[in-house]
Coordinates of C-alpha atoms in Angstrom, one line a residue:
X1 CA -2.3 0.6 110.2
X2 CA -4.6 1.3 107.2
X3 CA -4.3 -1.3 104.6
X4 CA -5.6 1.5 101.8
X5 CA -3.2 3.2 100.1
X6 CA -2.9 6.7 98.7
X7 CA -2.3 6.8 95.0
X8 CA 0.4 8.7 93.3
X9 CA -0.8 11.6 91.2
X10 CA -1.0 11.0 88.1
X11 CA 0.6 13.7 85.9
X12 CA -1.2 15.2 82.1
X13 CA 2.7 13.9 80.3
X14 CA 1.9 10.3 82.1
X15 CA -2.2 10.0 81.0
X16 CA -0.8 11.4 77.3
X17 CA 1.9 8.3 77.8
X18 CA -1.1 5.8 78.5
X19 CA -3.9 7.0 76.2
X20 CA -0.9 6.5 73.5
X21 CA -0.1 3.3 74.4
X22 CA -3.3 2.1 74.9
X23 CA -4.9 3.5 71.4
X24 CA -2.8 0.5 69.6
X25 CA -5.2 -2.2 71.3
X26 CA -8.2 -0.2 71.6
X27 CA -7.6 -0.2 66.9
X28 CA -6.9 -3.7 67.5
X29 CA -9.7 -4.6 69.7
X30 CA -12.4 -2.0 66.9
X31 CA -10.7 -3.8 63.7
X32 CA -11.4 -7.3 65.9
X33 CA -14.4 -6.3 66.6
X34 CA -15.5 -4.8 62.7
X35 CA -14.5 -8.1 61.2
X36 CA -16.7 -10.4 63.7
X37 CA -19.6 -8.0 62.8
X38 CA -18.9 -8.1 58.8
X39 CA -20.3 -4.9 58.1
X40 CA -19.0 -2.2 55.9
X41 CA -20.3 0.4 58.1
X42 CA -18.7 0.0 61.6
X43 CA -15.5 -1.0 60.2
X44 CA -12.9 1.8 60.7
X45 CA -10.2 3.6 58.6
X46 CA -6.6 2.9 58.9
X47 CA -4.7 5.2 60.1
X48 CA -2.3 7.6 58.0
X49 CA 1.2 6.2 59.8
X50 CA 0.0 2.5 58.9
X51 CA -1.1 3.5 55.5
X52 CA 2.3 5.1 54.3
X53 CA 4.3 1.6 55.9
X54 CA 2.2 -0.6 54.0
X55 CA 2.7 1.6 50.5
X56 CA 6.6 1.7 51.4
X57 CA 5.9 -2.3 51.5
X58 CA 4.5 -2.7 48.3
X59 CA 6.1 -0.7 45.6
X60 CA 4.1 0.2 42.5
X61 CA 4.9 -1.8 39.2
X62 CA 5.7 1.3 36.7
X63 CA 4.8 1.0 32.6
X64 CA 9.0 1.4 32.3
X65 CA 9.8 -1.8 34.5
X66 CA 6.9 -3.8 32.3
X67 CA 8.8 -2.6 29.2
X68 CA 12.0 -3.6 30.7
X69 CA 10.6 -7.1 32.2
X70 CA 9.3 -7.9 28.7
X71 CA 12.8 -6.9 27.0
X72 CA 14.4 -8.9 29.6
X73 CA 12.3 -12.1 28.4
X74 CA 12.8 -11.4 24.8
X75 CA 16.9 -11.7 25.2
X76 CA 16.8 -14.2 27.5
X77 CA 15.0 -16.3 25.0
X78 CA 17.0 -15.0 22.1
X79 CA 20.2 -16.1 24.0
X80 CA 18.9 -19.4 25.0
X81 CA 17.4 -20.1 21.4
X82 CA 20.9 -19.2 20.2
X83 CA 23.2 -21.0 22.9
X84 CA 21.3 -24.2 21.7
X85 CA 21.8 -23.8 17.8
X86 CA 25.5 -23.5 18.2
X87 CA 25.2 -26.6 20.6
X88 CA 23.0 -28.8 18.5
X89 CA 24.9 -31.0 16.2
X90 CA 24.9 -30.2 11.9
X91 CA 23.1 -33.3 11.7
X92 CA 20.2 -32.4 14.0
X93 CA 18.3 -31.3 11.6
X94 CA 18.4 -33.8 9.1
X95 CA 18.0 -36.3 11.5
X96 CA 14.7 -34.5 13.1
X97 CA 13.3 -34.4 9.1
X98 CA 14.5 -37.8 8.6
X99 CA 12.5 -39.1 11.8
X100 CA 9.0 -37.1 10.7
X101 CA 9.3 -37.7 7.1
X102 CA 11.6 -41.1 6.3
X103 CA 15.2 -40.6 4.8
X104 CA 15.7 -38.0 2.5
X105 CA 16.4 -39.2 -1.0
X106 CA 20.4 -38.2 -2.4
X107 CA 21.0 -35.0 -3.9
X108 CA 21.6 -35.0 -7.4
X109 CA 25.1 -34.4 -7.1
X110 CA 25.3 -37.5 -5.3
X111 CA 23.1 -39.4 -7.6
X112 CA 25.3 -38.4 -10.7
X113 CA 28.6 -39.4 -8.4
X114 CA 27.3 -42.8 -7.7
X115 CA 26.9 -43.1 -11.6
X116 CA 30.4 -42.4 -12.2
X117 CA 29.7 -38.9 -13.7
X118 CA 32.6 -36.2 -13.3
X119 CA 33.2 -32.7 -14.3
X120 CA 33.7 -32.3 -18.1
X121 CA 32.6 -29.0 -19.7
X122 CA 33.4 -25.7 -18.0
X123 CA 29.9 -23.9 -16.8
X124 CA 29.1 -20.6 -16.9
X125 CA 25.8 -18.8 -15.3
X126 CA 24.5 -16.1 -16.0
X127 CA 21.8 -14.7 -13.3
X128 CA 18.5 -12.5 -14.2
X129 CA 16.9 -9.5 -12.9
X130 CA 17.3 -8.8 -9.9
X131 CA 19.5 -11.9 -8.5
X132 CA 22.9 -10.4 -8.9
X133 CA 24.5 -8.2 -5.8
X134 CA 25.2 -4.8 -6.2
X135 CA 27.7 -2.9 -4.2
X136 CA 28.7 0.8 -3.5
X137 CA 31.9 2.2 -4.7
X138 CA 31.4 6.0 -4.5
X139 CA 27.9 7.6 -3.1
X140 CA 26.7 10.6 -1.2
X141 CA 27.5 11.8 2.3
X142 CA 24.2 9.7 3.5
X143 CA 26.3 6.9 2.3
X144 CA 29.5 7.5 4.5
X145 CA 31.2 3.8 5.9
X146 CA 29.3 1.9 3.0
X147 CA 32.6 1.3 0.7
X148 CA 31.7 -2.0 -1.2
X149 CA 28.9 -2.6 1.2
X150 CA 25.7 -4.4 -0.5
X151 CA 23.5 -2.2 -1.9
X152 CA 21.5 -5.3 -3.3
X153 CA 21.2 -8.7 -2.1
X154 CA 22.2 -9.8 1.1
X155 CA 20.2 -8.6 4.1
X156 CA 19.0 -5.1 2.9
X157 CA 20.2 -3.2 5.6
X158 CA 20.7 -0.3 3.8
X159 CA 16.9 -0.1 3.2
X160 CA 16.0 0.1 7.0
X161 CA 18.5 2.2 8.1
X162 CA 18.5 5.2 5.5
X163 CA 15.7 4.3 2.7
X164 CA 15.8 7.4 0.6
X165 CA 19.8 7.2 0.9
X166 CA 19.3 4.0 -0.7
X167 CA 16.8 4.9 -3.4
X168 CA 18.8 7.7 -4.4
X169 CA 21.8 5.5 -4.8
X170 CA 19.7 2.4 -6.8
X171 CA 18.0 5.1 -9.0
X172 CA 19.8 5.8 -12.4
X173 CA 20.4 9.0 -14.2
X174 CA 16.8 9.4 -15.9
X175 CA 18.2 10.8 -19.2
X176 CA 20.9 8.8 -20.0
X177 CA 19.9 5.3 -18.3
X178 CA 23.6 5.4 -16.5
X179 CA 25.1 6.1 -12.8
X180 CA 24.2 10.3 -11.3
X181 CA 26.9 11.9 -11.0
X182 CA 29.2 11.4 -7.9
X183 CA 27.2 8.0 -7.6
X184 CA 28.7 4.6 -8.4
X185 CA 27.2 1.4 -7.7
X186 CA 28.5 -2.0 -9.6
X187 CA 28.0 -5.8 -9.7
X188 CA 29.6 -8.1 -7.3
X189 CA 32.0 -10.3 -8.6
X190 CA 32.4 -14.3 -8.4
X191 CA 30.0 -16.8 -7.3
X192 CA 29.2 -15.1 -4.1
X193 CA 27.2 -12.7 -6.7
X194 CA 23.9 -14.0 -7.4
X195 CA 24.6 -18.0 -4.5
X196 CA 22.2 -16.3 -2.8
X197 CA 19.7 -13.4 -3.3
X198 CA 19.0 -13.0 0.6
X199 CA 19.6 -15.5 3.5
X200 CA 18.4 -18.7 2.9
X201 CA 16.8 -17.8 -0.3
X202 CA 18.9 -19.3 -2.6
X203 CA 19.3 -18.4 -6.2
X204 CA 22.4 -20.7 -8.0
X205 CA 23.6 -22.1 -4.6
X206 CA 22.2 -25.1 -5.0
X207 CA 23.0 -26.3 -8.1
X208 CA 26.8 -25.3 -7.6
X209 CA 26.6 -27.3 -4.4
X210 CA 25.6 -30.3 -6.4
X211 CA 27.8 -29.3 -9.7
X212 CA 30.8 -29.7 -7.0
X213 CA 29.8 -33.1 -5.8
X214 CA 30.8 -34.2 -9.5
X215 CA 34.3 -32.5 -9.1
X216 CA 33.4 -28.8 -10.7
X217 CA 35.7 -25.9 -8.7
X218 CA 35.7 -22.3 -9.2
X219 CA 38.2 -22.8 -12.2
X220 CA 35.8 -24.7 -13.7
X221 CA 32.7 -22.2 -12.8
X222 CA 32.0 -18.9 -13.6
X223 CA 29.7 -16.3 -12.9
X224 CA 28.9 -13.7 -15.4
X225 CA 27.8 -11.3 -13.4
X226 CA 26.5 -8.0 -14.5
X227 CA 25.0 -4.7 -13.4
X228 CA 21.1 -5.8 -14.0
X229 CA 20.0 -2.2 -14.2
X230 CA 21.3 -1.1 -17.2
X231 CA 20.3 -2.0 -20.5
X232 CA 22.5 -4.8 -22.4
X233 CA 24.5 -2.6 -24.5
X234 CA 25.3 0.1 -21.5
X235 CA 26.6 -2.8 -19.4
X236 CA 29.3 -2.5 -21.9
X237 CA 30.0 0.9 -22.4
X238 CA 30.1 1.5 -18.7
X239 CA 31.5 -1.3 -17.5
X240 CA 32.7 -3.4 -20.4
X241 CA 31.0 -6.5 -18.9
X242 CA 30.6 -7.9 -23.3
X243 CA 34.0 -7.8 -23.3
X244 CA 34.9 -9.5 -19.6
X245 CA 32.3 -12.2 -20.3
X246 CA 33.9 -13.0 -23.6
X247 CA 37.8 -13.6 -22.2
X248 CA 36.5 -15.2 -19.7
X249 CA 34.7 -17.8 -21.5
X250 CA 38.0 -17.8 -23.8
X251 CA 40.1 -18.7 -20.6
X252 CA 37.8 -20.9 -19.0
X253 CA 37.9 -22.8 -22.1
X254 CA 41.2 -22.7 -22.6
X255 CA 42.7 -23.6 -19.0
X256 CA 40.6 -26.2 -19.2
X257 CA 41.6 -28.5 -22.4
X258 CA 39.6 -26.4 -25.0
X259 CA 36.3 -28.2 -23.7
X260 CA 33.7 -25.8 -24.9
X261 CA 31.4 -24.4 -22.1
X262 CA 27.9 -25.0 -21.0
X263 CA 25.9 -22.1 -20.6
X264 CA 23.0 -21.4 -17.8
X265 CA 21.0 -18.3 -17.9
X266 CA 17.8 -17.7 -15.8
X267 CA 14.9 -15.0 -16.6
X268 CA 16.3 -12.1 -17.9
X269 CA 19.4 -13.3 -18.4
X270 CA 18.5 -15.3 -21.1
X271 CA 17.7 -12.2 -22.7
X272 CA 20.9 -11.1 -22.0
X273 CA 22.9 -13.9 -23.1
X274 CA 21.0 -13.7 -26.4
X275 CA 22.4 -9.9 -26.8
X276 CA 26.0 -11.6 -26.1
X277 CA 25.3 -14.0 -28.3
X278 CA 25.2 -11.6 -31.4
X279 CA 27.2 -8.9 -30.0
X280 CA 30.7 -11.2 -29.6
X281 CA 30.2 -12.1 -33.2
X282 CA 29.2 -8.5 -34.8
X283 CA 32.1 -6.4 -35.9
X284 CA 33.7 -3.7 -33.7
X285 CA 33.2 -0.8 -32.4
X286 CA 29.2 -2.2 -32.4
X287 CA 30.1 -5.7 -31.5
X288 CA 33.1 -7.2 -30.1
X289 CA 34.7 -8.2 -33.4
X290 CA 34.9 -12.6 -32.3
X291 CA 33.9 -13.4 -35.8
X292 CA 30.8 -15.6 -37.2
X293 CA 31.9 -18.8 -35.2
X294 CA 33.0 -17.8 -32.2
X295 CA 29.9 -19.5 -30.2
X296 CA 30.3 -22.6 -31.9
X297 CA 34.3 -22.6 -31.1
X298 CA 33.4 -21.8 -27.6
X299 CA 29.8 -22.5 -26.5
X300 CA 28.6 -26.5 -26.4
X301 CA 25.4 -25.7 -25.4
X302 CA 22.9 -23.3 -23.8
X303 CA 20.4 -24.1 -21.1
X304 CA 17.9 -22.0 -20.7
X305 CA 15.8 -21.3 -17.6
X306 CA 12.8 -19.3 -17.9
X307 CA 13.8 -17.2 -20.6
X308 CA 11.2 -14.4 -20.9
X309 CA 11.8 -14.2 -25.0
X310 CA 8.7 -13.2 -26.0
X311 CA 7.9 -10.5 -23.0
X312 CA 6.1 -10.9 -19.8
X313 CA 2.7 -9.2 -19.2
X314 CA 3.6 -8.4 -15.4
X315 CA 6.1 -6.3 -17.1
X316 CA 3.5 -3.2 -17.6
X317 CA 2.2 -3.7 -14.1
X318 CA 5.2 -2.9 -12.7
X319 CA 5.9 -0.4 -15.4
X320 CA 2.5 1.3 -15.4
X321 CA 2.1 2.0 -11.9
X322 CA 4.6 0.4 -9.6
X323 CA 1.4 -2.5 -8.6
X324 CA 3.6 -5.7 -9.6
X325 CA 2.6 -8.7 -7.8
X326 CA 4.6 -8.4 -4.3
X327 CA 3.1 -4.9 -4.2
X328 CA -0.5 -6.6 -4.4
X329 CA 0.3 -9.3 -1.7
X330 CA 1.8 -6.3 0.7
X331 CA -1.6 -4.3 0.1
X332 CA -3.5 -7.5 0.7
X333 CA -1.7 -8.1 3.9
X334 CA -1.5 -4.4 5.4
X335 CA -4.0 -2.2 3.2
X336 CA -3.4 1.2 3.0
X337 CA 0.2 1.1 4.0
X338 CA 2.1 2.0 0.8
X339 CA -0.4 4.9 0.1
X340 CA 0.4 6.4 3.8
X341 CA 3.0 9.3 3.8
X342 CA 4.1 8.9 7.4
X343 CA 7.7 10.1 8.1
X344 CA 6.6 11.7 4.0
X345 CA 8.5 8.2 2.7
X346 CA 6.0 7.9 0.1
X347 CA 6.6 4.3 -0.7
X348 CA 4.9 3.6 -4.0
X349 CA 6.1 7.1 -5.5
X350 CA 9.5 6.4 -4.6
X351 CA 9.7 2.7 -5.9
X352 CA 8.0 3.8 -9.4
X353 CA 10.2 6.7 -10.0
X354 CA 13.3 4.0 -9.0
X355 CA 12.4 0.9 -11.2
X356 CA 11.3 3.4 -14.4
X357 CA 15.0 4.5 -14.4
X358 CA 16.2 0.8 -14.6
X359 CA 16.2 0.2 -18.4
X360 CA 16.3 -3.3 -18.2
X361 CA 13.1 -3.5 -17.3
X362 CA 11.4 -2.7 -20.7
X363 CA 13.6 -5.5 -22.1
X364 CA 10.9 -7.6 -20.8
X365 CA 7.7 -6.2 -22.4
X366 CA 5.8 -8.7 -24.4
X367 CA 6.7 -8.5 -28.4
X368 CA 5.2 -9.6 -31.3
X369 CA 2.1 -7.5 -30.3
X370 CA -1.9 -8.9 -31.1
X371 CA -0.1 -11.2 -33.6
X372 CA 1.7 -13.3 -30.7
X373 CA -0.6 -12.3 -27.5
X374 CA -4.0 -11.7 -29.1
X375 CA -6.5 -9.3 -29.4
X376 CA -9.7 -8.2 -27.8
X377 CA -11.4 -11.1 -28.8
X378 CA -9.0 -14.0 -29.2
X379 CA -6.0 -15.8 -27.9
X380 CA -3.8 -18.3 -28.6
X381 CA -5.4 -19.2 -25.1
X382 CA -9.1 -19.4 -26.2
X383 CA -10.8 -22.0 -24.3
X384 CA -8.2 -22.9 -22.0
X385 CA -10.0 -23.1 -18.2
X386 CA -7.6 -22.3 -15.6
X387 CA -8.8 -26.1 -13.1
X388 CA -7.5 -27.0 -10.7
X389 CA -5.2 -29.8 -10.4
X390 CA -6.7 -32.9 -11.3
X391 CA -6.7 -36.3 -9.3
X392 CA -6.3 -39.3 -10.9
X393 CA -9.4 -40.4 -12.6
X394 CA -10.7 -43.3 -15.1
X395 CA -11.1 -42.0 -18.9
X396 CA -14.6 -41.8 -18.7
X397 CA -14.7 -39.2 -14.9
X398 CA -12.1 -37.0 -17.3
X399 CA -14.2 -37.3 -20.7
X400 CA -17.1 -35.9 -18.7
X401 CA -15.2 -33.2 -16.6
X402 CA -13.8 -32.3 -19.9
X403 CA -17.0 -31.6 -21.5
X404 CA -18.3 -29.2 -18.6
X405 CA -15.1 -27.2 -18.4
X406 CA -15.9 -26.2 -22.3
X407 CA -19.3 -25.8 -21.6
X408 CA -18.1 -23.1 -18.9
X409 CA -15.5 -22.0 -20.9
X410 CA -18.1 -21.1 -24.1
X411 CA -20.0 -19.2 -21.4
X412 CA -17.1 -17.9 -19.4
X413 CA -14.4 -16.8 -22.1
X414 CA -11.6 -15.3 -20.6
X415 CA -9.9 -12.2 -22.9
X416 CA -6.5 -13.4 -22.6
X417 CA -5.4 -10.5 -25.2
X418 CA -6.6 -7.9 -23.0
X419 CA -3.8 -7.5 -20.8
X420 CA -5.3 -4.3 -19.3
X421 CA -8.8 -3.9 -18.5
X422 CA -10.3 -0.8 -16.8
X423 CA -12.9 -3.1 -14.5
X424 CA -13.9 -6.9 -14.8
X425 CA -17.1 -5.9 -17.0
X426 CA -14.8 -4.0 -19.8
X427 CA -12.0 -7.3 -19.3
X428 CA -15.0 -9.6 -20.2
X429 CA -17.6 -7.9 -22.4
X430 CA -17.6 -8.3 -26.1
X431 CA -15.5 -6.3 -28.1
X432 CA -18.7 -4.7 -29.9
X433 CA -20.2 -3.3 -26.5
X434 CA -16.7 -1.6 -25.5
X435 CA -17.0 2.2 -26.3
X436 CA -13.4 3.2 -26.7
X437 CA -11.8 6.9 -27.1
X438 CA -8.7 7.1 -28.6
X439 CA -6.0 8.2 -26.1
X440 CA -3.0 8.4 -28.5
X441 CA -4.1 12.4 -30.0
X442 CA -5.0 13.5 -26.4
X443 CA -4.3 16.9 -24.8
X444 CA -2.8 16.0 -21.2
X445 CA -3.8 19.4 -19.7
X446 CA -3.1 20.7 -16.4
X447 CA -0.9 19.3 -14.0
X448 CA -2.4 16.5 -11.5
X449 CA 0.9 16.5 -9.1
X450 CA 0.2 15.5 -5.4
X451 CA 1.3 17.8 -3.5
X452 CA 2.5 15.5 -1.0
X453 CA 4.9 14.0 -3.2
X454 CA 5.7 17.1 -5.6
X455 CA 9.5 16.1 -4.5
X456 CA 9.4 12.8 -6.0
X457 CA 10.0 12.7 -9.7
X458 CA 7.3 10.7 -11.6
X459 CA 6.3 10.8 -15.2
X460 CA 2.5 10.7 -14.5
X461 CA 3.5 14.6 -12.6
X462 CA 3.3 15.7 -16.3
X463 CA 0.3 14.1 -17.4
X464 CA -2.2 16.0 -15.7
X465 CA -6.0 15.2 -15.4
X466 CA -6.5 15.1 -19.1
X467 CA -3.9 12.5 -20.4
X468 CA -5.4 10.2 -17.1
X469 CA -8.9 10.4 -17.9
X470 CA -7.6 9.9 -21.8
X471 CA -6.1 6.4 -20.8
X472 CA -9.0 5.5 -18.6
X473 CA -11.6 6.2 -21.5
X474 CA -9.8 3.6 -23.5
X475 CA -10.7 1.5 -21.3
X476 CA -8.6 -2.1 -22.6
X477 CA -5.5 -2.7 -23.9
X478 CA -3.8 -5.3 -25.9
X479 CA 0.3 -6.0 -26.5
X480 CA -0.3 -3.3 -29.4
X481 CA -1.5 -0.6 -27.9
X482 CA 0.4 -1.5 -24.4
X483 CA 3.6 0.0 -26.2
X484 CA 1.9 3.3 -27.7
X485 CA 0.3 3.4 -23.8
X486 CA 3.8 4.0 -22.4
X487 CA 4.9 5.8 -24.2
X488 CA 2.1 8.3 -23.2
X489 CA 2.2 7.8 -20.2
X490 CA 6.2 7.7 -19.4
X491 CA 8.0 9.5 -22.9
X492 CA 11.2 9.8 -20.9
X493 CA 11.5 5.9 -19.9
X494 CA 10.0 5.0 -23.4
X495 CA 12.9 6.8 -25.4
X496 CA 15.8 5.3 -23.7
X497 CA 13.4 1.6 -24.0
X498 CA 13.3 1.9 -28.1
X499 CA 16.5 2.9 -28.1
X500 CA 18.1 -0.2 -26.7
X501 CA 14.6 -2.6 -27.3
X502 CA 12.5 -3.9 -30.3
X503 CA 9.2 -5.3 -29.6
X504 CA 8.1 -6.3 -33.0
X505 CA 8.0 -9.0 -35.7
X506 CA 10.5 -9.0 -38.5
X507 CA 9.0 -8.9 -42.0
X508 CA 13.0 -9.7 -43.7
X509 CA 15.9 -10.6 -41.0
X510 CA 17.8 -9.4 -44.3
X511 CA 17.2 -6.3 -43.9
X512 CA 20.2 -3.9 -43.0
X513 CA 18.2 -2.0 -40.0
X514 CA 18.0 -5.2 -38.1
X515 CA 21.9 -5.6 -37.4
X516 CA 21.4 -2.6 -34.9
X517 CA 21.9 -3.7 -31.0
X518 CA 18.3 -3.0 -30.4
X519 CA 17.3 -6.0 -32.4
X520 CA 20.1 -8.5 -30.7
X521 CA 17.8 -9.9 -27.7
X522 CA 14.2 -9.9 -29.6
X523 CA 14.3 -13.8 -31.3
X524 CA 11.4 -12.0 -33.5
X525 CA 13.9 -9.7 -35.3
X526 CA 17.1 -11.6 -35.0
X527 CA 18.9 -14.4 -36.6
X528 CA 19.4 -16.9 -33.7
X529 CA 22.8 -17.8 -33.4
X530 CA 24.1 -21.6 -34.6
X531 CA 25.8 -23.7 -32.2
X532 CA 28.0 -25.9 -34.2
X533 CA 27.2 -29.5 -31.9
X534 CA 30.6 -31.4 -31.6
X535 CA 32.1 -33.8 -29.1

């Protein structure tokens, strides 16, 4: 018998079947093969099929899940930073500062406690410019859900959410210096008004946590709160606030064994409480009829706290052009920004056209003009150097630095009565080499309105290029001319201003004109009021 055998046919389906099968090792013995060799040239593609697997493998990580990975690590934080605040103890704090820096010394509530001092005279504050809260009691239909919502103070919501709903709302009627109509916006009432100005910047929180270490209550504290907009004598006719401060300083006294009160007022309510001072004792309907010794029945004493009487040159920056201080720190931080008119919100036109309808404001510009703040060429500053802080020295080290700061000072004279200067070389140059043209006589001419902000109302609109290159040519300004400069360059804001503020000296306090209200909260042109000091 043969021992070969006769092989089976082999059928096109069956060698189809094989060459399959067998192509998966033949890739696996070329890829073997490509990677002993290590060159880029005999090394073969993948195929398609193993290509598409190894994409379905690996998913591709989309801008969207990056946005949401990041969000994801942002609350997760937030909630972890927050779960262990509300877990750490009230003392953690304290006892962290108290570990870095030694212990803390005692409050001076607690101080005055340990001395045996308690609560005596009844206390009464009285906050400034912009420290009270204001809140909304009947506004537009931008203003729907905000019923006696802060509009001021707090966390300025408001101001993020719907700005130009909220400068319409904090803007006041620009002919009469009072509320638009269908708009009403008033103080906040109690010590919650002006405790704090925004969170954790306190205003009078402090010193009414320490004032009730001592035993002081809210029967024994009040707040005089009042709508800091307005000028003093409006907060009266619209709101009668004169008249509420006065009862209430009648009952706190009263309820409380007829001790007299001690007065606090801060900034520009010193002002303010000045204009009280001489309204409560002026006769009705002008004043609110207490008689000549009403403060000395009632008042024991007033503390004053930076009380701007004689003006305050930042004042007319704010004033002039909107460029107060904060404004200059925000364009030093992010230039450019306030002058940008994305989403048209026109920052600097809209705050200019909402603090010139706030009357209180010229309340604060300086008085007594070159007489009290100087003139081109001298000060009641002249000669003072602006050092820094000195260390502790012997008398000889300060003798010496002494004579080189006059020696730069002769050489470096600052013009402390030129409150405006059109560029450093007009600010410091001799009077003699300043070529000025009078600006008071000038023809404003055409209109200079931008058109980008023609819906924003602004005095300077109606100046045109005339009346600005008028109040550039004059190049410098003293407290003098400052007044006659506003009123050129804002007539509106300057006629309600001299209607309700002096800003000059009184030649005879006699004188019948100078029992007008105007004259009530400028000491220049008003008796100060006499305080009868009894136990």
């Amino acid at each position: 018998m043969s021992a070969i055998r006769r092989r089976k046919p082999i059928n096109e389906s069956d060698k189809t079947s094989e060459a399959s099968d067998s192509k998966p090792h033949k890739e696996k013995e070329e890829e073997q093969h490509g990677d002993d060799d290590g060159s880029d040239k005999d090394k073969k593609k993948i195929p398609s099929k193993i290509k598409k697997k190894h994409e379905e493998k690996q998913p591709k990580w989309s801008c969207l899940d990056s946005c949401c990975w990041f969000i994801g690590c942002i609350c997760v934080t937030w909630w972890l930073l927050l779960f262990l605040y509300n877990a750490m103890p009230a003392s953690f704090p304290q006892y962290v500062t108290e570990a870095i820096t030694g212990p803390l010394p005692d409050p001076p509530g607690v101080k005055l406690k340990k001395e045996g001092l308690k609560a005596k005279h009844p206390v009464v504050f009285v906050p400034g410019i912009v420290t009270g809260g204001l809140e909304l009691w009947e506004g537009r239909k931008c203003a729907e859900g905000l019923f006696r919502k802060r509009f001021w103070g707090g966390t300025f919501g408001e101001v993020y959410k719907r700005p130009l709903c909220w400068v319409e709302h904090m803007s006041l009627d620009n002919e009469t210096g009072l509320d638009p109509c269908g708009i009403r916006v008033r103080p906040v009432s109690g010590l919650v008004a002006a405790d704090y100005f925004a969170p954790g910047y306190f205003v009078w929180a402090v010193l009414i946590a320490n004032l009730a270490r001592i035993g002081y209550e809210e029967k024994t504290m009040y707040m005089a709160a009042y709508d800091w907009r307005l000028s003093f004598q409006n907060t009266e006719a619209r709101d009668q606030t004169l008249s509420r401060i006065k009862s209430n300083i009648e009952l706190i006294v009263a309820t409380n064994g007829g001790k007299k009160a001690v007065v606090i007022p801060h900034s520009m309510g010193v002002l303010y409480f000045l204009h009280f001072m001489k309204w409560v004792e002026a006769p009705a309907p002008m004043g609110g009829g207490g008689g000549p010794d009403w403060c000395s029945k009632h008042i024991k004493a007033v503390v004053n706290i930076g009380g701007p009487f004689l003006g305050v040159p930042k004042a007319i920056a704010g004033l002039f052009s909107a460029e107060a201080k904060d404004i200059a720190v925000v364009r030093a931080i992010a230039p450019g920004f306030l002058d940008n008119d994305i989403f048209q919100l026109q920052t600097l036109q809209h705050v200019m056209r909402m603090s010139r309808s706030w009357d209180s404001t010229m309340s604060m510009i300086p008085r007594g003009g070159d007489t009290i703040w100087g003139g081109l060429d001298w000060s009641p500053e002249e000669g003072y150097s602006c050092a820094k802080k000195r260390e502790r020295k012997n008398d000889t080290q300060i003798a010496e630095e002494a004579g080189v700061e006059s020696a730069v000072s002769q050489t470096r004279s600052a013009k402390y009565g030129r409150i405006i200067s059109f560029g450093k070389d007009v600010a410091e140059a001799p009077s003699s080499d300043v070529e000025r043209i009078d600006f008071r006589d000038a023809v404003k001419g055409h209109s200079a309105a931008n058109t980008t902000c023609r819906d924003v109302w602004t005095e300077y609109h109606d100046m045109g290029f005339g009346g600005i290159n008028a109040v550039a040519e004059y190049k410098t300004y003293t407290a003098e001319s400052i007044v006659d400069l506003l009123h050129f360059v804002a007539p509106k804001m300057m006629a309600r201003g001299t209607a309700h503020f002096s800003y000059g000296i009184a030649d005879n306090l006699d004188d019948p004109k100078y029992k007008h209200y105007k004259y009530w909260s400028n000491p220049l042109e008003t008796k100060l009021i006499h305080l009868l000091m009894m136990k």
